[in-house]
GROMACS .gro file of C-alpha atoms in nm:
model
  380
    1MET     CA    1  -0.003   0.003  -0.039
    2THR     CA    2   0.118   0.356  -0.071
    3GLU     CA    3   0.149   0.570   0.191
    4PRO     CA    4  -0.111   0.853   0.198
    5GLN     CA    5   0.014   1.184   0.074
    6ARG     CA    6  -0.139   1.438   0.326
    7ALA     CA    7  -0.038   1.803   0.464
    8PRO     CA    8  -0.102   1.786   0.799
    9ARG     CA    9  -0.022   1.541   1.012
   10ARG     CA   10  -0.218   1.315   1.154
   11LEU     CA   11  -0.300   1.254   1.530
   12LEU     CA   12  -0.225   0.905   1.707
   13ARG     CA   13   0.160   0.793   1.639
   14THR     CA   14   0.324   0.528   1.815
   15ARG     CA   15   0.311   0.712   2.139
   16ALA     CA   16  -0.027   0.612   2.230
   17LEU     CA   17  -0.091   0.278   1.997
   18ARG     CA   18  -0.011   0.053   2.349
   19ALA     CA   19  -0.112   0.332   2.620
   20ALA     CA   20  -0.408   0.392   2.495
   21ALA     CA   21  -0.525   0.026   2.409
   22VAL     CA   22  -0.849  -0.052   2.558
   23PRO     CA   23  -0.778  -0.348   2.868
   24ALA     CA   24  -0.886  -0.667   2.772
   25ALA     CA   25  -1.125  -0.693   3.084
   26ALA     CA   26  -1.307  -0.434   2.960
   27LEU     CA   27  -1.397  -0.591   2.645
   28LEU     CA   28  -1.468  -0.940   2.818
   29ALA     CA   29  -1.741  -0.738   3.025
   30LEU     CA   30  -1.880  -0.585   2.712
   31THR     CA   31  -1.922  -0.968   2.530
   32GLY     CA   32  -2.020  -1.128   2.884
   33CYS     CA   33  -2.347  -0.930   2.942
   34GLY     CA   34  -2.662  -0.908   2.833
   35SER     CA   35  -2.990  -1.142   2.813
   36ASP     CA   36  -3.079  -1.390   2.590
   37TYR     CA   37  -3.319  -1.137   2.407
   38PRO     CA   38  -3.194  -0.783   2.514
   39LEU     CA   39  -3.389  -0.613   2.294
   40GLY     CA   40  -3.725  -0.740   2.437
   41GLU     CA   41  -4.004  -0.887   2.272
   42GLU     CA   42  -3.950  -0.802   1.896
   43GLN     CA   43  -3.603  -1.019   1.936
   44ARG     CA   44  -3.747  -1.315   2.083
   45ARG     CA   45  -4.039  -1.308   1.833
   46ALA     CA   46  -3.772  -1.293   1.516
   47ALA     CA   47  -3.572  -1.574   1.682
   48GLU     CA   48  -3.849  -1.788   1.752
   49GLN     CA   49  -3.974  -1.737   1.345
   50GLY     CA   50  -3.649  -1.849   1.288
   51GLY     CA   51  -3.487  -1.674   0.954
   52SER     CA   52  -3.138  -1.556   1.018
   53ASP     CA   53  -2.860  -1.833   1.108
   54LEU     CA   54  -2.591  -1.570   1.170
   55SER     CA   55  -2.402  -1.583   1.509
   56GLY     CA   56  -2.135  -1.570   1.692
   57ILE     CA   57  -2.026  -1.175   1.891
   58LEU     CA   58  -1.814  -0.908   1.725
   59THR     CA   59  -1.665  -0.632   1.930
   60GLY     CA   60  -1.586  -0.243   1.859
   61VAL     CA   61  -1.391   0.022   2.068
   62GLY     CA   62  -1.386   0.394   1.994
   63SER     CA   63  -1.564   0.697   1.912
   64SER     CA   64  -1.825   0.873   2.135
   65ALA     CA   65  -1.947   1.046   1.880
   66GLN     CA   66  -2.119   0.755   1.747
   67ASN     CA   67  -2.233   0.563   2.051
   68ALA     CA   68  -2.553   0.664   2.010
   69ALA     CA   69  -2.594   0.576   1.614
   70MET     CA   70  -2.396   0.210   1.741
   71LEU     CA   71  -2.743   0.201   1.968
   72THR     CA   72  -2.966   0.261   1.692
   73TRP     CA   73  -2.726  -0.022   1.480
   74ARG     CA   74  -2.717  -0.287   1.701
   75SER     CA   75  -3.057  -0.270   1.800
   76GLY     CA   76  -3.178  -0.301   1.403
   77PHE     CA   77  -2.921  -0.548   1.352
   78GLU     CA   78  -2.969  -0.776   1.632
   79SER     CA   79  -3.356  -0.775   1.584
   80GLU     CA   80  -3.252  -0.900   1.220
   81HIS     CA   81  -2.998  -1.170   1.391
   82PRO     CA   82  -3.138  -1.282   1.721
   83ASP     CA   83  -2.864  -1.504   1.754
   84ALA     CA   84  -2.560  -1.242   1.673
   85ARG     CA   85  -2.449  -0.963   1.937
   86VAL     CA   86  -2.273  -0.654   1.856
   87GLN     CA   87  -2.079  -0.489   2.173
   88TYR     CA   88  -1.907  -0.107   2.126
   89LEU     CA   89  -1.719   0.025   2.412
   90SER     CA   90  -1.735   0.398   2.344
   91ALA     CA   91  -1.377   0.507   2.469
   92GLY     CA   92  -1.279   0.758   2.231
   93SER     CA   93  -1.165   0.763   1.893
   94GLY     CA   94  -0.786   0.717   1.954
   95ALA     CA   95  -0.847   0.436   2.176
   96GLY     CA   96  -1.042   0.255   1.902
   97ARG     CA   97  -0.770   0.266   1.643
   98SER     CA   98  -0.500   0.191   1.926
   99ALA     CA   99  -0.718  -0.115   2.057
  100LEU     CA  100  -0.734  -0.248   1.667
  101VAL     CA  101  -0.390  -0.202   1.616
  102GLY     CA  102  -0.328  -0.379   1.958
  103GLY     CA  103  -0.562  -0.702   1.829
  104GLY     CA  104  -0.778  -0.560   2.120
  105THR     CA  105  -1.043  -0.529   1.911
  106ASP     CA  106  -1.270  -0.654   1.599
  107PHE     CA  107  -1.324  -0.309   1.472
  108ALA     CA  108  -1.268   0.020   1.578
  109GLY     CA  109  -1.512   0.320   1.530
  110SER     CA  110  -1.296   0.611   1.504
  111ASP     CA  111  -1.348   1.008   1.401
  112ALA     CA  112  -1.050   0.988   1.194
  113TYR     CA  113  -0.891   0.732   0.934
  114LEU     CA  114  -0.622   0.566   0.987
  115ASP     CA  115  -0.263   0.726   0.907
  116ALA     CA  116   0.004   0.570   0.722
  117GLU     CA  117   0.194   0.492   1.047
  118GLU     CA  118  -0.107   0.334   1.211
  119GLN     CA  119  -0.154   0.115   0.895
  120GLU     CA  120   0.203   0.019   0.925
  121GLU     CA  121   0.149  -0.097   1.297
  122VAL     CA  122  -0.178  -0.259   1.249
  123ARG     CA  123  -0.106  -0.529   0.989
  124GLN     CA  124   0.071  -0.713   1.254
  125PHE     CA  125  -0.271  -0.789   1.343
  126CYS     CA  126  -0.495  -0.737   1.034
  127GLY     CA  127  -0.262  -0.869   0.781
  128PRO     CA  128  -0.021  -0.753   0.512
  129GLU     CA  129  -0.264  -0.529   0.367
  130GLY     CA  130  -0.392  -0.333   0.713
  131ALA     CA  131  -0.702  -0.197   0.776
  132LEU     CA  132  -1.005  -0.054   0.574
  133ASN     CA  133  -1.120   0.294   0.661
  134ILE     CA  134  -1.524   0.319   0.596
  135PRO     CA  135  -1.707   0.628   0.651
  136VAL     CA  136  -2.050   0.543   0.808
  137TYR     CA  137  -2.158   0.809   1.029
  138ILE     CA  138  -2.143   1.199   0.888
  139SER     CA  139  -2.217   1.441   1.181
  140PRO     CA  140  -2.177   1.813   1.221
  141ILE     CA  141  -1.976   1.946   1.491
  142SER     CA  142  -2.137   2.235   1.678
  143VAL     CA  143  -1.959   2.480   1.818
  144ALA     CA  144  -2.215   2.529   2.169
  145PHE     CA  145  -2.229   2.763   2.433
  146ASN     CA  146  -2.413   2.856   2.740
  147LEU     CA  147  -2.573   3.245   2.682
  148PRO     CA  148  -2.939   3.222   2.849
  149GLY     CA  149  -3.149   3.386   2.614
  150ILE     CA  150  -2.902   3.342   2.312
  151GLN     CA  151  -2.970   3.032   2.071
  152GLU     CA  152  -2.759   3.144   1.798
  153LEU     CA  153  -2.485   3.358   1.703
  154ASN     CA  154  -2.279   3.416   1.372
  155LEU     CA  155  -1.902   3.372   1.362
  156ASP     CA  156  -1.658   3.297   1.168
  157ALA     CA  157  -1.319   3.109   1.198
  158THR     CA  158  -1.070   3.334   1.314
  159THR     CA  159  -1.308   3.460   1.552
  160ILE     CA  160  -1.389   3.132   1.681
  161ALA     CA  161  -1.001   3.029   1.656
  162GLN     CA  162  -0.961   3.348   1.872
  163ILE     CA  163  -1.202   3.271   2.149
  164PHE     CA  164  -1.075   2.881   2.239
  165ARG     CA  165  -0.686   3.030   2.205
  166GLY     CA  166  -0.823   3.315   2.468
  167GLY     CA  167  -0.750   3.578   2.272
  168ILE     CA  168  -1.086   3.646   2.255
  169ASP     CA  169  -1.238   3.641   2.648
  170ARG     CA  170  -1.574   3.853   2.690
  171TRP     CA  171  -1.865   3.787   2.487
  172ASP     CA  172  -1.912   4.162   2.375
  173ASP     CA  173  -1.591   4.165   2.238
  174PRO     CA  174  -1.643   4.374   1.904
  175ALA     CA  175  -1.523   4.108   1.660
  176ILE     CA  176  -1.826   3.926   1.833
  177ALA     CA  177  -2.060   4.216   1.789
  178ARG     CA  178  -1.993   4.335   1.468
  179GLN     CA  179  -2.115   3.958   1.302
  180ASN     CA  180  -2.443   4.024   1.560
  181PRO     CA  181  -2.555   4.353   1.585
  182GLU     CA  182  -2.888   4.241   1.678
  183ALA     CA  183  -2.780   4.034   1.972
  184ASP     CA  184  -2.796   4.194   2.352
  185LEU     CA  185  -2.455   4.044   2.435
  186PRO     CA  186  -2.383   4.010   2.807
  187ASP     CA  187  -2.048   4.163   2.959
  188LEU     CA  188  -1.930   3.788   3.049
  189ARG     CA  189  -1.632   3.605   3.080
  190ILE     CA  190  -1.625   3.333   2.801
  191THR     CA  191  -1.460   3.028   2.962
  192PRO     CA  192  -1.352   2.804   2.671
  193ILE     CA  193  -1.421   2.398   2.736
  194ALA     CA  194  -1.184   2.120   2.542
  195ARG     CA  195  -1.211   1.754   2.499
  196ALA     CA  196  -0.923   1.605   2.768
  197ASP     CA  197  -0.900   1.261   2.583
  198ASP     CA  198  -0.734   1.221   2.237
  199SER     CA  199  -1.038   1.273   2.045
  200GLY     CA  200  -1.150   1.286   1.651
  201THR     CA  201  -1.381   1.530   1.724
  202THR     CA  202  -1.087   1.737   1.860
  203GLU     CA  203  -0.906   1.662   1.522
  204ASN     CA  204  -1.151   1.760   1.258
  205PHE     CA  205  -1.236   2.060   1.490
  206THR     CA  206  -0.903   2.163   1.485
  207ASP     CA  207  -0.846   2.077   1.129
  208TYR     CA  208  -1.099   2.301   1.031
  209LEU     CA  209  -0.960   2.626   1.222
  210HIS     CA  210  -0.598   2.578   1.123
  211ALA     CA  211  -0.722   2.499   0.742
  212VAL     CA  212  -0.937   2.817   0.690
  213ALA     CA  213  -0.777   3.048   0.980
  214PRO     CA  214  -0.418   2.944   0.965
  215GLU     CA  215  -0.314   3.293   1.148
  216ALA     CA  216  -0.542   3.217   1.412
  217TRP     CA  217  -0.471   2.898   1.479
  218PRO     CA  218  -0.127   2.821   1.377
  219ASP     CA  219  -0.143   2.464   1.536
  220GLU     CA  220  -0.209   2.147   1.278
  221GLU     CA  221  -0.449   1.926   1.310
  222ASP     CA  222  -0.424   1.737   1.630
  223GLY     CA  223  -0.653   1.497   1.855
  224SER     CA  224  -0.523   1.615   2.157
  225TRP     CA  225  -0.607   1.992   2.236
  226PRO     CA  226  -0.274   2.222   2.242
  227ALA     CA  227  -0.143   2.153   2.650
  228GLU     CA  228  -0.014   2.541   2.649
  229LEU     CA  229  -0.383   2.673   2.588
  230PRO     CA  230  -0.565   2.750   2.962
  231THR     CA  231  -0.893   2.542   2.873
  232GLU     CA  232  -1.129   2.372   3.077
  233ARG     CA  233  -1.128   1.992   2.990
  234ALA     CA  234  -1.373   1.699   2.996
  235GLN     CA  235  -1.421   1.355   2.867
  236GLY     CA  236  -1.578   1.268   2.578
  237ASN     CA  237  -1.859   1.463   2.376
  238ALA     CA  238  -2.090   1.409   2.646
  239GLY     CA  239  -1.859   1.528   2.905
  240VAL     CA  240  -1.801   1.870   2.768
  241VAL     CA  241  -2.100   1.913   2.663
  242SER     CA  242  -2.249   1.836   3.067
  243LEU     CA  243  -1.997   2.129   3.180
  244THR     CA  244  -2.073   2.381   2.935
  245GLY     CA  245  -2.429   2.345   3.046
  246GLU     CA  246  -2.317   2.377   3.412
  247THR     CA  247  -2.101   2.681   3.340
  248ARG     CA  248  -2.272   3.008   3.245
  249GLY     CA  249  -2.052   3.171   2.966
  250ALA     CA  250  -1.860   2.859   2.876
  251VAL     CA  251  -1.843   2.733   2.489
  252THR     CA  252  -1.724   2.388   2.328
  253TYR     CA  253  -1.722   2.181   2.053
  254ALA     CA  254  -1.947   1.860   2.037
  255ASP     CA  255  -2.065   1.600   1.815
  256ASP     CA  256  -2.395   1.774   1.745
  257SER     CA  257  -2.652   1.504   1.831
  258LEU     CA  258  -2.524   1.568   2.211
  259VAL     CA  259  -2.626   1.948   2.202
  260ASP     CA  260  -2.995   1.997   2.333
  261GLU     CA  261  -3.175   2.342   2.334
  262SER     CA  262  -3.069   2.414   2.650
  263LEU     CA  263  -2.758   2.538   2.451
  264GLY     CA  264  -2.680   2.762   2.173
  265LYS     CA  265  -2.523   2.727   1.880
  266ALA     CA  266  -2.330   2.889   1.626
  267ARG     CA  267  -2.367   2.948   1.267
  268VAL     CA  268  -2.073   2.914   1.065
  269LYS     CA  269  -1.965   3.168   0.800
  270VAL     CA  270  -1.840   2.988   0.451
  271GLY     CA  271  -1.767   3.267   0.192
  272ASP     CA  272  -2.018   3.505   0.231
  273GLU     CA  273  -2.246   3.324   0.426
  274TYR     CA  274  -2.358   3.229   0.745
  275VAL     CA  275  -2.435   2.828   0.747
  276ALA     CA  276  -2.659   2.680   1.090
  277VAL     CA  277  -2.538   2.358   1.188
  278SER     CA  278  -2.739   2.024   1.068
  279GLY     CA  279  -2.704   1.705   0.926
  280GLU     CA  280  -2.818   1.811   0.561
  281ALA     CA  281  -2.533   2.049   0.577
  282ALA     CA  282  -2.307   1.861   0.682
  283GLY     CA  283  -2.385   1.604   0.408
  284ARG     CA  284  -2.343   1.870   0.151
  285ALA     CA  285  -1.967   1.920   0.261
  286VAL     CA  286  -1.890   1.554   0.297
  287GLY     CA  287  -2.039   1.477  -0.017
  288ALA     CA  288  -1.752   1.733  -0.172
  289ALA     CA  289  -1.498   1.523  -0.057
  290THR     CA  290  -1.206   1.353  -0.178
  291ARG     CA  291  -1.045   1.029  -0.151
  292VAL     CA  292  -0.709   1.101   0.008
  293GLU     CA  293  -0.432   0.991  -0.252
  294GLY     CA  294  -0.209   0.685  -0.220
  295THR     CA  295  -0.473   0.477  -0.013
  296ALA     CA  296  -0.563   0.148  -0.089
  297GLU     CA  297  -0.851   0.053  -0.363
  298HIS     CA  298  -1.113  -0.007  -0.117
  299ASP     CA  299  -1.014   0.203   0.146
  300ILE     CA  300  -1.232   0.497   0.162
  301ALA     CA  301  -1.024   0.763   0.385
  302LEU     CA  302  -1.176   1.123   0.296
  303ASP     CA  303  -0.982   1.463   0.258
  304ILE     CA  304  -1.278   1.703   0.325
  305ASP     CA  305  -1.286   2.051   0.209
  306ARG     CA  306  -1.322   2.317   0.452
  307GLU     CA  307  -1.403   2.598   0.256
  308PRO     CA  308  -1.624   2.441   0.021
  309ASP     CA  309  -1.743   2.574  -0.274
  310VAL     CA  310  -2.111   2.436  -0.237
  311PRO     CA  311  -2.422   2.639  -0.092
  312GLY     CA  312  -2.496   2.548   0.271
  313ALA     CA  313  -2.246   2.345   0.324
  314TYR     CA  314  -2.174   2.317   0.714
  315PRO     CA  315  -1.749   2.290   0.710
  316VAL     CA  316  -1.735   2.178   1.048
  317VAL     CA  317  -1.782   1.823   1.017
  318LEU     CA  318  -1.685   1.479   1.096
  319ALA     CA  319  -1.712   1.159   0.846
  320SER     CA  320  -1.631   0.890   1.125
  321TYR     CA  321  -1.551   0.574   1.050
  322HIS     CA  322  -1.541   0.208   1.111
  323ILE     CA  323  -1.215   0.065   1.060
  324TYR     CA  324  -1.200  -0.333   0.974
  325CYS     CA  325  -0.909  -0.531   0.895
  326THR     CA  326  -0.886  -0.616   0.521
  327SER     CA  327  -0.881  -0.967   0.637
  328TYR     CA  328  -0.936  -1.185   0.965
  329GLU     CA  329  -0.833  -1.589   1.042
  330ASP     CA  330  -1.201  -1.655   1.162
  331PRO     CA  331  -1.380  -1.741   0.874
  332ALA     CA  332  -1.744  -1.609   1.122
  333LEU     CA  333  -1.628  -1.339   1.210
  334VAL     CA  334  -1.562  -1.226   0.810
  335GLU     CA  335  -1.925  -1.321   0.808
  336LEU     CA  336  -1.990  -1.128   1.106
  337ALA     CA  337  -1.798  -0.824   1.007
  338GLN     CA  338  -1.967  -0.845   0.672
  339ALA     CA  339  -2.315  -0.846   0.775
  340PHE     CA  340  -2.317  -0.584   1.048
  341GLY     CA  341  -2.085  -0.327   0.806
  342HIS     CA  342  -2.322  -0.371   0.524
  343TYR     CA  343  -2.613  -0.324   0.739
  344VAL     CA  344  -2.492  -0.030   0.871
  345VAL     CA  345  -2.413   0.142   0.546
  346SER     CA  346  -2.746   0.052   0.414
  347GLU     CA  347  -3.081   0.280   0.340
  348GLU     CA  348  -3.238   0.121   0.649
  349GLY     CA  349  -2.931   0.178   0.844
  350GLN     CA  350  -2.815   0.538   0.782
  351ARG     CA  351  -3.160   0.615   0.810
  352ALA     CA  352  -3.228   0.468   1.149
  353SER     CA  353  -2.932   0.696   1.284
  354SER     CA  354  -3.059   0.961   1.060
  355GLU     CA  355  -3.394   1.016   1.244
  356ALA     CA  356  -3.210   0.913   1.609
  357VAL     CA  357  -2.947   1.122   1.632
  358LYS     CA  358  -2.958   1.383   1.347
  359SER     CA  359  -2.638   1.226   1.145
  360ALA     CA  360  -2.662   1.261   0.732
  361PRO     CA  361  -2.731   0.983   0.533
  362LEU     CA  362  -2.410   0.897   0.333
  363PRO     CA  363  -2.421   1.010  -0.045
  364GLU     CA  364  -2.518   0.735  -0.344
  365ASN     CA  365  -2.136   0.754  -0.444
  366LEU     CA  366  -2.007   0.675  -0.057
  367THR     CA  367  -2.242   0.405  -0.018
  368ALA     CA  368  -2.176   0.216  -0.303
  369GLU     CA  369  -1.810   0.244  -0.229
  370ALA     CA  370  -1.870   0.136   0.120
  371HIS     CA  371  -2.101  -0.190   0.020
  372ALA     CA  372  -1.782  -0.254  -0.206
  373ALA     CA  373  -1.519  -0.183   0.057
  374ILE     CA  374  -1.695  -0.439   0.303
  375ASP     CA  375  -1.749  -0.725   0.021
  376SER     CA  376  -1.381  -0.721  -0.006
  377ILE     CA  377  -1.280  -0.836   0.365
  378ARG     CA  378  -1.149  -1.197   0.327
  379VAL     CA  379  -1.044  -1.486   0.525
  380ARG     CA  380  -0.674  -1.555   0.513
   0.00000   0.00000   0.00000
C-alpha cells in the first residue's frame, strides 16, 4: 500500500498505540453482558420465527460521537439476527484505533482515519494489507455555548479560533458584536471547554480552524488539545456538553447529536454566508470531499474541504469511520463483520441513525463504495 499523502500530520502516533489500548477486561465485560434477548419482545419473536442463522459476537471500540448511532445500529442488526451480538465500548477514537492496532478489538469506530504509520502498525494484527477506513457516520460538530436567552450567534473561523485560544475572552467583544448586531451580548467572561481525551472530534475541529484561519490557529490538526492553552477540559463529547451546560458563559465543540436546546449554537461563516449546523448541511460538505491520495482500492479515507464551494455546506464536520481488518483468520468473524458492515451503510441503517441522532445519510457514491469495501473483507 502506498502511503497517503496529506499535508497535516495525523493525530495518534506510536506514543499512544499501546498506552491507550483498551484493557482486555473491559472487552470481556462487554461480551459477557446481556440476556438472551436484550432487545425485548421483538427480538424474541424474530428468534422464534427463525430466519437468520448468523451467530457470534463482534466487538468494537472507539468514537463517543458514534455511540448513539451505534445503539441504533445494534438494535436494528440484532433484531434481524437474534443470535448475533455487537458489543461496542465508547472509549474515544484514539482508544479505538489503538485497540485495533494492538489486536484488542474486531473493529474500531473513529472520527479520524488510520494514517500511514498506523496502517503499518495494524498489519501485525490485520495482515499484510492492513485495514480499511469505511465512512459510516456523518455529523456536524457544533460550536455550542451557554448564554441564557441567546440561541444562535454568527461566528467566522478567525473569531472561533481566537475564542478558544483566549484572545477573545468576553462575549461582548467587538469581533463578536460586529457579526451579531442584533444580539444583546452580555459583559461576561468566556470559558472555553475542550476534550481531555485524544479525540477525533478534536482533530476535525482543529483541522477546520487551521485550514480556514491558520494565522489565528497556527497549530496543525491534532486529536490532543494544545497543552499550553488554559482551557477547561472534560472527557468525551458528553462530558464537554455537560460541563458547558453547568457553566454560564462557557463554549465548547461537540458532536451535534449531543447538543440539546439548553445550549446555543454558532452559525459558521462559509464564503459570504453564515451556515447553521445541521445533518443536511454536513452531508453537503462530505459529499464534496475527495479520497485521500495513495490509499488502497477499498480504503475510503476522505479529505474534507473545510472551505467548500457548495451553497449551504457546513464544514465543521466529521466523517466517522468503522475500521475493519482487510482479512481475519476466523471465517465466522468475517461473516459477522460483513453482515454488520452492510447493515450500517444500508439505506435502512443510515435512515435509522439519521432519525435517531440527526446524522446525515451517506451520499450515494460513498454508499456504493462502502458496500464494495465490506465485500472485499476476506479470510486469510
